[in-house]
mmCIF file of C-alpha atoms and ligand atoms in Angstrom:
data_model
loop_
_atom_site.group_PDB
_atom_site.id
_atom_site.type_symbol
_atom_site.label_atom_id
_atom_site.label_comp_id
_atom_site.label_asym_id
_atom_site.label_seq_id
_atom_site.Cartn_x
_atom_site.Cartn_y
_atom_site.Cartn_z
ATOM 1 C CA UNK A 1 0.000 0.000 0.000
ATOM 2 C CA UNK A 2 1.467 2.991 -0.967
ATOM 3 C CA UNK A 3 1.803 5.838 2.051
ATOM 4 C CA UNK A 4 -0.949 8.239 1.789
ATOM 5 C CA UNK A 5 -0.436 11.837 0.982
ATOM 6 C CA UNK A 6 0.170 14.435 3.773
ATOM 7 C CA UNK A 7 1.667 12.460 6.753
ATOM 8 C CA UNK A 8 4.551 13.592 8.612
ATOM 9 C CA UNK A 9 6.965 10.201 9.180
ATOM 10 C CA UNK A 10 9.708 10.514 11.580
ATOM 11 C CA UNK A 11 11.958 7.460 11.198
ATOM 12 C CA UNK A 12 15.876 6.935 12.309
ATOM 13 C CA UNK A 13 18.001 4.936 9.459
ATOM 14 C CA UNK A 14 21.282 3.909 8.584
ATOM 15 C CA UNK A 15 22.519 2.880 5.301
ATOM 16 C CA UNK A 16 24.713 0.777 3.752
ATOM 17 C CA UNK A 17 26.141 0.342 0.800
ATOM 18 C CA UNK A 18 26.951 -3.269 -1.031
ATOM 19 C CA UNK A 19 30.049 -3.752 0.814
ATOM 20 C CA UNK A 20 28.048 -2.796 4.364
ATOM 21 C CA UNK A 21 30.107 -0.039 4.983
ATOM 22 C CA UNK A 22 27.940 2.737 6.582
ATOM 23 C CA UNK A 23 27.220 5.969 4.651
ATOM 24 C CA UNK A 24 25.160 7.837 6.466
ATOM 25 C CA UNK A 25 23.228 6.876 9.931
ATOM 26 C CA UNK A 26 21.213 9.105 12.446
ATOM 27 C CA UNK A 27 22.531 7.370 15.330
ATOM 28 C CA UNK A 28 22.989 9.587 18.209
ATOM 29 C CA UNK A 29 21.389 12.552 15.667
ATOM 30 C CA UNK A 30 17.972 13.309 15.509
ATOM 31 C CA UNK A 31 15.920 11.237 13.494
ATOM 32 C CA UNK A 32 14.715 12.568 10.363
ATOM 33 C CA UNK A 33 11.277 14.099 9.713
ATOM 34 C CA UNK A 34 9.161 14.578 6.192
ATOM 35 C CA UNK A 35 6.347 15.179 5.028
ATOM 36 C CA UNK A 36 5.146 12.420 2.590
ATOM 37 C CA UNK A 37 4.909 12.960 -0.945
ATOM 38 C CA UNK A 38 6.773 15.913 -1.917
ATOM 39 C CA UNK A 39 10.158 13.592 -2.938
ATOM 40 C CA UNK A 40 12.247 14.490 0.353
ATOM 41 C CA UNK A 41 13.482 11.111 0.075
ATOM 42 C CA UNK A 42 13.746 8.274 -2.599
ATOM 43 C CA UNK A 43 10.426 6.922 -3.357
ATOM 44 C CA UNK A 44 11.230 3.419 -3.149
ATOM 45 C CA UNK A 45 11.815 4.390 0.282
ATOM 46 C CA UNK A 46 8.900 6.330 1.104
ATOM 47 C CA UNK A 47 6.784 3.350 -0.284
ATOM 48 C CA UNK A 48 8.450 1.116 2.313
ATOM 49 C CA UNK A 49 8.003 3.610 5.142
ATOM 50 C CA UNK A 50 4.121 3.552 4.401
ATOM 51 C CA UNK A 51 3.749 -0.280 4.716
ATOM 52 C CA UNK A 52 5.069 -0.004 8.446
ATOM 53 C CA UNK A 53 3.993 0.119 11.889
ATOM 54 C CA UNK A 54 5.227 2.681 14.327
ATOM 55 C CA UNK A 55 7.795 1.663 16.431
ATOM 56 C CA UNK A 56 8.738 -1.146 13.248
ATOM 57 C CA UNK A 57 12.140 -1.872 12.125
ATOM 58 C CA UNK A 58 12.671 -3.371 8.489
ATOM 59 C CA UNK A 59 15.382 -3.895 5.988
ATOM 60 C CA UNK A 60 15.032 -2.422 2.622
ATOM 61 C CA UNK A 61 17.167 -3.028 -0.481
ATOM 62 C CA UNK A 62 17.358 -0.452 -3.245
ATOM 63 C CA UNK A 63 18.753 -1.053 -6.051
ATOM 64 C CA UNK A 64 20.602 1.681 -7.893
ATOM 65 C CA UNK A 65 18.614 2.303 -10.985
ATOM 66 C CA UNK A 66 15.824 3.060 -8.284
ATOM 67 C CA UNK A 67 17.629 5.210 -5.998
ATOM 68 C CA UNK A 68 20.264 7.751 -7.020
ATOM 69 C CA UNK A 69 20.512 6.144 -10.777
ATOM 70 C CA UNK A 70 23.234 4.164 -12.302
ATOM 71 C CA UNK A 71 27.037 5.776 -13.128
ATOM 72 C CA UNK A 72 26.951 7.894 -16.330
ATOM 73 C CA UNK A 73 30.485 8.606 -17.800
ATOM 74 C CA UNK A 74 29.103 11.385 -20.010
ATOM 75 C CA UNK A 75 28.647 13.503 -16.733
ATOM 76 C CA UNK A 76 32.267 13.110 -16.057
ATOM 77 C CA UNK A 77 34.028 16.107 -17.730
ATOM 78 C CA UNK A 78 37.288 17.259 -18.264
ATOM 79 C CA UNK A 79 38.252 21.127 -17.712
ATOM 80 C CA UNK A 80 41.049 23.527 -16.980
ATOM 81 C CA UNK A 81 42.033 24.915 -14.192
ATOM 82 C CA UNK A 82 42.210 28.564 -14.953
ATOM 83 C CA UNK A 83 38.068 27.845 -15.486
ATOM 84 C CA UNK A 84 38.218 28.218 -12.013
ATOM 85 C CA UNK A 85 38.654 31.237 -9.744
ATOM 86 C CA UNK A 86 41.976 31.659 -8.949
ATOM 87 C CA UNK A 87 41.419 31.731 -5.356
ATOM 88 C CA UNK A 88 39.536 28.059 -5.169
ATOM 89 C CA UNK A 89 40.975 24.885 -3.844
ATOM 90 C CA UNK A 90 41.369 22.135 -6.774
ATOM 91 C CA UNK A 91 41.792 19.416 -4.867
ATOM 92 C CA UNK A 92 40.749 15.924 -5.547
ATOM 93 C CA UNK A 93 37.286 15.177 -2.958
ATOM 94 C CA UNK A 94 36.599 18.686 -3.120
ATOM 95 C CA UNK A 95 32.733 19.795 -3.873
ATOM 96 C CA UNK A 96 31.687 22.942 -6.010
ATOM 97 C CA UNK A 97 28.253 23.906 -7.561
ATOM 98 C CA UNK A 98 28.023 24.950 -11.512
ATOM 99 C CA UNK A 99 25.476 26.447 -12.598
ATOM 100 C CA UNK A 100 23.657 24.940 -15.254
ATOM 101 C CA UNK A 101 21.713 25.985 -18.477
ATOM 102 C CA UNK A 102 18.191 25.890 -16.667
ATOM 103 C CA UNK A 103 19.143 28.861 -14.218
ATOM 104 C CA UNK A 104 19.614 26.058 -11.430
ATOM 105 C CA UNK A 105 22.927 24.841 -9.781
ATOM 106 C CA UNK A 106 24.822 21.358 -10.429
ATOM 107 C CA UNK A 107 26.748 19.816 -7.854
ATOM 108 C CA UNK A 108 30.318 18.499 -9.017
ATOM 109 C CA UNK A 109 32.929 17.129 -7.159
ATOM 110 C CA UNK A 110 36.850 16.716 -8.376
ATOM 111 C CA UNK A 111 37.847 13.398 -8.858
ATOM 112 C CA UNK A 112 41.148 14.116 -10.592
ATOM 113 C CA UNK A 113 44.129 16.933 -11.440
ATOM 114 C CA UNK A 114 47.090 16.828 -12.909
ATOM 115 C CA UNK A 115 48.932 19.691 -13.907
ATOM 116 C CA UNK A 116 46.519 21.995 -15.568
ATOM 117 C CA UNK A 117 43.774 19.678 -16.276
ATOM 118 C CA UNK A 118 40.960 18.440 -14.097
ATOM 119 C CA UNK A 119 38.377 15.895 -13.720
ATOM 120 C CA UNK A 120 34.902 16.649 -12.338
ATOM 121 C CA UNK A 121 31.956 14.307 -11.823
ATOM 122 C CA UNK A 122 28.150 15.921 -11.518
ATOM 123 C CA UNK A 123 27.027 12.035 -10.703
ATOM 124 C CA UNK A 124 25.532 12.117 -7.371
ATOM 125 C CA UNK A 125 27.724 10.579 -4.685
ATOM 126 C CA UNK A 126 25.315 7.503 -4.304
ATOM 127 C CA UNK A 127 24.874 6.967 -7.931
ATOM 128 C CA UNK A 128 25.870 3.528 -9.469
ATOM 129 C CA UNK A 129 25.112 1.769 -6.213
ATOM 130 C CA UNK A 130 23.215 -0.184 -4.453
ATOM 131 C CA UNK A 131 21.844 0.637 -1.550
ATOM 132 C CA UNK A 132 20.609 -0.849 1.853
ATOM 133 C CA UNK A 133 18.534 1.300 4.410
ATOM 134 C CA UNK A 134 17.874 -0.137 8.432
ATOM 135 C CA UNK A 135 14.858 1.780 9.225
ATOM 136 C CA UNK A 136 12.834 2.477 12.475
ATOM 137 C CA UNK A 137 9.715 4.080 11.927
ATOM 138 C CA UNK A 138 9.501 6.579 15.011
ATOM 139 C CA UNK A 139 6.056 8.253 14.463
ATOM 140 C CA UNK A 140 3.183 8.951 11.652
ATOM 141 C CA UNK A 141 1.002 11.726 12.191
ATOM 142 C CA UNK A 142 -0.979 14.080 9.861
ATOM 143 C CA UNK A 143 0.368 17.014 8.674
ATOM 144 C CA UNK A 144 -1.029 20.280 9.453
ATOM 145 C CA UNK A 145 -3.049 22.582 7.071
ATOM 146 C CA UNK A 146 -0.283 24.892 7.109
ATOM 147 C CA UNK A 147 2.455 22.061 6.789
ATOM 148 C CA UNK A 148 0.750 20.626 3.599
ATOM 149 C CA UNK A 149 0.806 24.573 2.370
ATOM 150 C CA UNK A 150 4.427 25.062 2.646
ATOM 151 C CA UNK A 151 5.265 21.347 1.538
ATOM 152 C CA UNK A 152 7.583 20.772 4.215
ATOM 153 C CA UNK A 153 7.474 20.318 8.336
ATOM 154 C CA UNK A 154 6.694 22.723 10.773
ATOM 155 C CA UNK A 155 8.132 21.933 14.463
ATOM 156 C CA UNK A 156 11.462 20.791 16.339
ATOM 157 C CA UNK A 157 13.422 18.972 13.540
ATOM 158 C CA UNK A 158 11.190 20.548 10.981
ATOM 159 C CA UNK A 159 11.597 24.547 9.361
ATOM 160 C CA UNK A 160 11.488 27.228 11.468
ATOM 161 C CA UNK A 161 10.731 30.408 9.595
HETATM 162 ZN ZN1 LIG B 1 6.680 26.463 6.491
#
């Protein structure tokens, strides 16, 4: 059953990648809080959230064509380094935002330099793998007329405007 519109899930996760190495966790952070289907979090995901029970732990496998999308080598790209500012760090691991055509911004990160020449990536970090979420599902409640106006969570771990 997929989870119905306008219900604010909090749920604690960690996840894993195919190798079980940990990538991200909310141990000892606050759990995180959204508001269901605006896309704050993959949708295979969300889908699995909605078939739970509060207080429920589960396993899910995603597989990477259904969460961040498999590896593309066309958005790895090869550039100078004077296309930088002169003041920025090229350094392999380190993040920057382009902007692209559409007026929005692309995240990049360098994955290579030598000499004058450098590699960026605009793949997302998790793309090309697959990945495996331990969830808890802390709390379901409805959102609030005024949550389901902004689109996002009002509260404690939510926005605060
Ligand atoms: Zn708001």
């Amino acid at each position: 059953m997929p989870l119905e519109m306008n219900k604010v899930l909090t749920f604690n996760y960690s996840l894993k990648d195919e190798e079980g190495a940990v990538l991200e966790s909310t141990a000892n952070k606050e759990p995180l809080i959204f508001l269901s289907g605006t896309n704050q979090i993959l949708p295979k995901l969300e889908e699995a959230l909605g078939e739970m029970l509060i207080g429920g732990k589960r396993n899910i496998k995603i597989e990477a064509a259904e969460a961040y999308g498999k590896y593309d080598e066309k958005a790895v790209q090869n550039i100078k380094r004077n296309q930088f500012p002169p003041e920025a760090k090229v350094e392999v691991g380190v993040s920057y935002l382009a902007n692209s055509p559409d007026d929005g911004q692309m995240p990049f990160v360098i994955t290579g330099v030598k000499e004058q020449d450098v590699t960026i990536d605009f793949n997302h970090p998790l793309a090309g793998k697959d990945l495996e979420f331990d969830v808890e599902l802390v709390d379901i409640r409805d959102a609030t007329a005024e949550e389901i106006q902004h689109g996002h969570v009002h509260g404690p771990s939510g926005h605060h405007h």
